Short mmCIF file of C-alpha atoms in Angstrom, two decimals:
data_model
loop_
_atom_site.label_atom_id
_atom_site.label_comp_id
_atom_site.label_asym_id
_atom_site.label_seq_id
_atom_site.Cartn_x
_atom_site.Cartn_y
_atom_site.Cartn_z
CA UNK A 1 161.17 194.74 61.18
CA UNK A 2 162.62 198.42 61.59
CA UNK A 3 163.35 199.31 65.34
CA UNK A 4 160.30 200.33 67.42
CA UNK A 5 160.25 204.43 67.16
CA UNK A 6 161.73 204.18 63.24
CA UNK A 7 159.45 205.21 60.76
CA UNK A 8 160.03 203.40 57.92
CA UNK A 9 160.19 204.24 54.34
CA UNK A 10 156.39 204.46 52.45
CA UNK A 11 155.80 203.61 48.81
CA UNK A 12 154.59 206.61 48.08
CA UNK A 13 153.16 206.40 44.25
CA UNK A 14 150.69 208.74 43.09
CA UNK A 15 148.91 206.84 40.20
CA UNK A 16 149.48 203.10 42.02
CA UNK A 17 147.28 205.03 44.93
CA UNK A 18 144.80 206.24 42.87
CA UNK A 19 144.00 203.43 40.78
CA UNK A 20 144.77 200.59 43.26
CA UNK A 21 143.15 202.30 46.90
CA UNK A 22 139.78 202.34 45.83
CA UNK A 23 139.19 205.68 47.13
CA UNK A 24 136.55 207.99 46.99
CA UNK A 25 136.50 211.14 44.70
CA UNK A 26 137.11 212.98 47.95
CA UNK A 27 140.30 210.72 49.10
CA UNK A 28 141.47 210.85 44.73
CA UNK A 29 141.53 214.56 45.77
CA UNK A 30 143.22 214.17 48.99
CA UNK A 31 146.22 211.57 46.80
CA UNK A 32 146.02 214.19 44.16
CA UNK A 33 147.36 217.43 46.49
CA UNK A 34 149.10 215.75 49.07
CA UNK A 35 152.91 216.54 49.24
CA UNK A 36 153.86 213.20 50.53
CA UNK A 37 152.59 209.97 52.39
CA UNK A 38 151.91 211.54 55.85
CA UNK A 39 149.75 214.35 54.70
CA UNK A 40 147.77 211.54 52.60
CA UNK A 41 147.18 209.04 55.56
CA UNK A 42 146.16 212.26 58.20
CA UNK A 43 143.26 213.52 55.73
CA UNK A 44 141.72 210.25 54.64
CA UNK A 45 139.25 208.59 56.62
CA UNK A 46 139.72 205.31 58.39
CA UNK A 47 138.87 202.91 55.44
CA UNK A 48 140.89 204.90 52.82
CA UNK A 49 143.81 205.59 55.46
CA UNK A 50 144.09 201.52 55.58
CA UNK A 51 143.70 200.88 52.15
CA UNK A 52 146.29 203.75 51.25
CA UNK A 53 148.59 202.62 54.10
CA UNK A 54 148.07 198.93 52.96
CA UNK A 55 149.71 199.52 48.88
CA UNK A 56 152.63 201.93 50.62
CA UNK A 57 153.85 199.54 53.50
CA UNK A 58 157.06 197.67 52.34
CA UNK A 59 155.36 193.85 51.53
CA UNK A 60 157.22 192.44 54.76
CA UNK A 61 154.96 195.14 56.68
CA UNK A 62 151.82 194.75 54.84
CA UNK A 63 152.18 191.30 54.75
CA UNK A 64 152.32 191.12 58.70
CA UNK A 65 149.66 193.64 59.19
CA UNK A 66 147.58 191.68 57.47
CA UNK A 67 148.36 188.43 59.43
CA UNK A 68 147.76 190.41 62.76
CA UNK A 69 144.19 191.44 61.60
CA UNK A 70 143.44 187.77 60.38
CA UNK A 71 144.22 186.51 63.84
CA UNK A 72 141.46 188.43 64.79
CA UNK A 73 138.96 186.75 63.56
CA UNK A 74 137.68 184.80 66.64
CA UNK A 75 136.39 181.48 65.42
CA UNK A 76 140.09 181.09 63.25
CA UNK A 77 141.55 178.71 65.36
CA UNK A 78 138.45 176.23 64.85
CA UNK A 79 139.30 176.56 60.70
CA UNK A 80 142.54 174.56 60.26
CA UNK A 81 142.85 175.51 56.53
CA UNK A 82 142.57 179.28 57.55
CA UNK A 83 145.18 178.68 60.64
CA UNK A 84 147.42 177.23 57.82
CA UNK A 85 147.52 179.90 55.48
CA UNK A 86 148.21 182.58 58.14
CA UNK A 87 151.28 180.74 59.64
CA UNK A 88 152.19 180.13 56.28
CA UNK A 89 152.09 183.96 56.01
CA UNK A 90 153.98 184.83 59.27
CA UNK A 91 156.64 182.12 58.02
CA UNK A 92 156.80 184.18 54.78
CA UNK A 93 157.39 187.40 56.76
CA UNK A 94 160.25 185.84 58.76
CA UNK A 95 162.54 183.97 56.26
CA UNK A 96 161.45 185.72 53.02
CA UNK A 97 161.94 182.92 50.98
CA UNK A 98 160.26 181.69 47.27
CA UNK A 99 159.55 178.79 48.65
CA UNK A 100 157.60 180.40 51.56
CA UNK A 101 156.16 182.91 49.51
CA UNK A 102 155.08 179.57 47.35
CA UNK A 103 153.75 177.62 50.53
CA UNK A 104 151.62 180.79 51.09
CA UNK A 105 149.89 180.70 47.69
CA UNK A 106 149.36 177.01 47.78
CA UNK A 107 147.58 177.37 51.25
CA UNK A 108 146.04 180.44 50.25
CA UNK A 109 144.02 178.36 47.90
CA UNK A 110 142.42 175.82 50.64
CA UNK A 111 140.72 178.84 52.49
CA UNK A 112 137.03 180.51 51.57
CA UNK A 113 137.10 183.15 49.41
CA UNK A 114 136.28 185.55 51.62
CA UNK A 115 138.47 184.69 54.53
CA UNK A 116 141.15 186.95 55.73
CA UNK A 117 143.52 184.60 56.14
CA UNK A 118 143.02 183.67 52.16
CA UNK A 119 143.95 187.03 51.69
CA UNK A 120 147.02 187.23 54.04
CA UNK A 121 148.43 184.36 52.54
CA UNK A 122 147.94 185.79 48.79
CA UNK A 123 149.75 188.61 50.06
CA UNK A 124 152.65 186.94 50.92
CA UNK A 125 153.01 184.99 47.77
CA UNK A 126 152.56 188.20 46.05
CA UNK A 127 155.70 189.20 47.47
CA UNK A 128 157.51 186.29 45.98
CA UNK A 129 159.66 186.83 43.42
CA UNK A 130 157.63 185.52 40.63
CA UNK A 131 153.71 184.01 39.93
CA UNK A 132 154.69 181.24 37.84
CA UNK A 133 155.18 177.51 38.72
CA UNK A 134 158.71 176.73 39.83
CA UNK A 135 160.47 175.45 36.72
CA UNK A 136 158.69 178.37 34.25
CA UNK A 137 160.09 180.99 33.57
CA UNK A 138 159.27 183.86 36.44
CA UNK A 139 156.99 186.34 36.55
CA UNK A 140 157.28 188.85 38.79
CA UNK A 141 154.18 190.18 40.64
CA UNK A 142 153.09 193.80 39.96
CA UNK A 143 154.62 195.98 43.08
CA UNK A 144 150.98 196.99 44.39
CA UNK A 145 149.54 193.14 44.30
CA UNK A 146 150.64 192.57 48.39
CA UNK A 147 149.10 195.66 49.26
CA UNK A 148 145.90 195.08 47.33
CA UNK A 149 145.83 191.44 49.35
CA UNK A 150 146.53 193.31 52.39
CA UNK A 151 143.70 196.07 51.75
CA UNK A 152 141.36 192.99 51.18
CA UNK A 153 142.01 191.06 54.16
CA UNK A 154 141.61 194.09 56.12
CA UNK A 155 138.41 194.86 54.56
CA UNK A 156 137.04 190.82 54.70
CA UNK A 157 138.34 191.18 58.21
CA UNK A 158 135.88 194.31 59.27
CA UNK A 159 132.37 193.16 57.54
CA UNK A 160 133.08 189.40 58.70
CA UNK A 161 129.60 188.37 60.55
CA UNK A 162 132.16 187.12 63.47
CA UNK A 163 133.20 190.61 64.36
CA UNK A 164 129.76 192.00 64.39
CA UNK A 165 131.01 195.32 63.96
CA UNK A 166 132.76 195.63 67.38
CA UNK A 167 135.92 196.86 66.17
CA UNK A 168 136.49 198.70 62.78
CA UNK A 169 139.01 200.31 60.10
CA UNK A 170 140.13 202.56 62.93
CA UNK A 171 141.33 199.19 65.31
CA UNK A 172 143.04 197.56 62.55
CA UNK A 173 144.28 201.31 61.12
CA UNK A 174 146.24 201.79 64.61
CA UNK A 175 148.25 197.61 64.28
CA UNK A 176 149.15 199.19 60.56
CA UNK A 177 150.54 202.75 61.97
CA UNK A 178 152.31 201.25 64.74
CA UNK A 179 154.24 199.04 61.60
CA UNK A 180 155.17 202.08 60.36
CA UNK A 181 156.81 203.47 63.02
CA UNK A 182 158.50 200.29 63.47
CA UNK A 183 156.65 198.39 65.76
CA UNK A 184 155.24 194.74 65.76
CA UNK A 185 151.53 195.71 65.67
CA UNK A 186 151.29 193.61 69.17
CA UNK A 187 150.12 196.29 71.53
CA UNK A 188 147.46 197.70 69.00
CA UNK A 189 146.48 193.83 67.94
CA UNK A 190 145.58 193.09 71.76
CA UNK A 191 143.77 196.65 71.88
CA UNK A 192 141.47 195.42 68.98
CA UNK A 193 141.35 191.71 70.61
CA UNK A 194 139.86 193.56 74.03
CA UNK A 195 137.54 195.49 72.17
CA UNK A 196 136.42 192.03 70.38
CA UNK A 197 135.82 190.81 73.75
CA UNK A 198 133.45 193.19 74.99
CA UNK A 199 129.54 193.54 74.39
CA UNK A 200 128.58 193.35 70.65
#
């Protein structure tokens, strides 16, 4: 990860934004004027701002971001296939590797469709270097795919029946800024965790 205080390079592409965020016609406005990636994250709201901030984090970021929020989730550690594919994840994040980014996938694929963790583990083997079986010939994953996992773990994460709407886009918005200024996410993570703690 960048050092804490460094704000780290965006992916800052127009058209990827607009037809990947799923933004309103208001936020396709707000991508459509904006001079650059800060001025697009201060005017959206907290849903769009993640799911913007989610397709321009580098994949190592948006990969952990969305391992932070699927910790989250407070029954995970009682769903073994779910713990799985977010360690799987956090392994990717670490070492980088194929065969991580493989393991991922392949755990990935034990988990509930709609689980977070799924969707953090799909967005680490969308960082791989390629979709196909090892042995075929590669194919490499489309540059906004991790983001778009990301975005939907976040999403899963927020309307999961668990969290009960105690915490929101805004809690899990805050663990993605701090990435991009360089930090680990911790300190906004446990912020979100204490919130999930408190009356429903």
């Amino acid at each position: 990860m960048a050092s804490a205080g460094q704000t780290i390079p965006l992916r800052f592409q127009r058209q990827e934004l607009q037809q990947q965020a799923d933004l309103s016609p208001e936020g396709l406005a707000v991508v459509a004027g904006a001079a650059g990636p800060r001025e697009v994250l201060a005017a959206l709201p907290a849903p769009e701002a993640a799911a913007a901030l989610a397709l321009m984090l580098p994949r190592r970021q948006a990969v952990w971001w969305a391992c932070l929020c699927a910790r989250l989730l407070p029954d995970v550690a009682a769903r073994p296939a779910d713990g799985a594919a977010i360690e799987a994840a956090e392994t990717w994040v670490q070492t980088q590797s194929p065969e991580d980014a493989e393991q991922a996938g392949a755990l990935a694929e034990a988990c509930d469709a709609g689980a977070p963790a799924r969707w953090a583990a799909m967005a680490a083997f969308w960082s791989g270097p390629s979709l196909a079986p090892r042995g075929q010939q590669a194919v490499a994953p489309a540059p906004h795919l991790a983001g778009v996992a990301a975005r939907a773990a976040l999403t899963l994460l927020v309307h999961h029946p668990a969290i009960a709407r105690r915490i929101d886009h805004g809690d899990l918005l805050a663990i993605g800024t701090d990435l991009m200024h360089g930090g680990l996410g911790r300190q906004a993570q446990a912020a979100a965790r204490e919130r999930l703690a408190g009356p429903a």
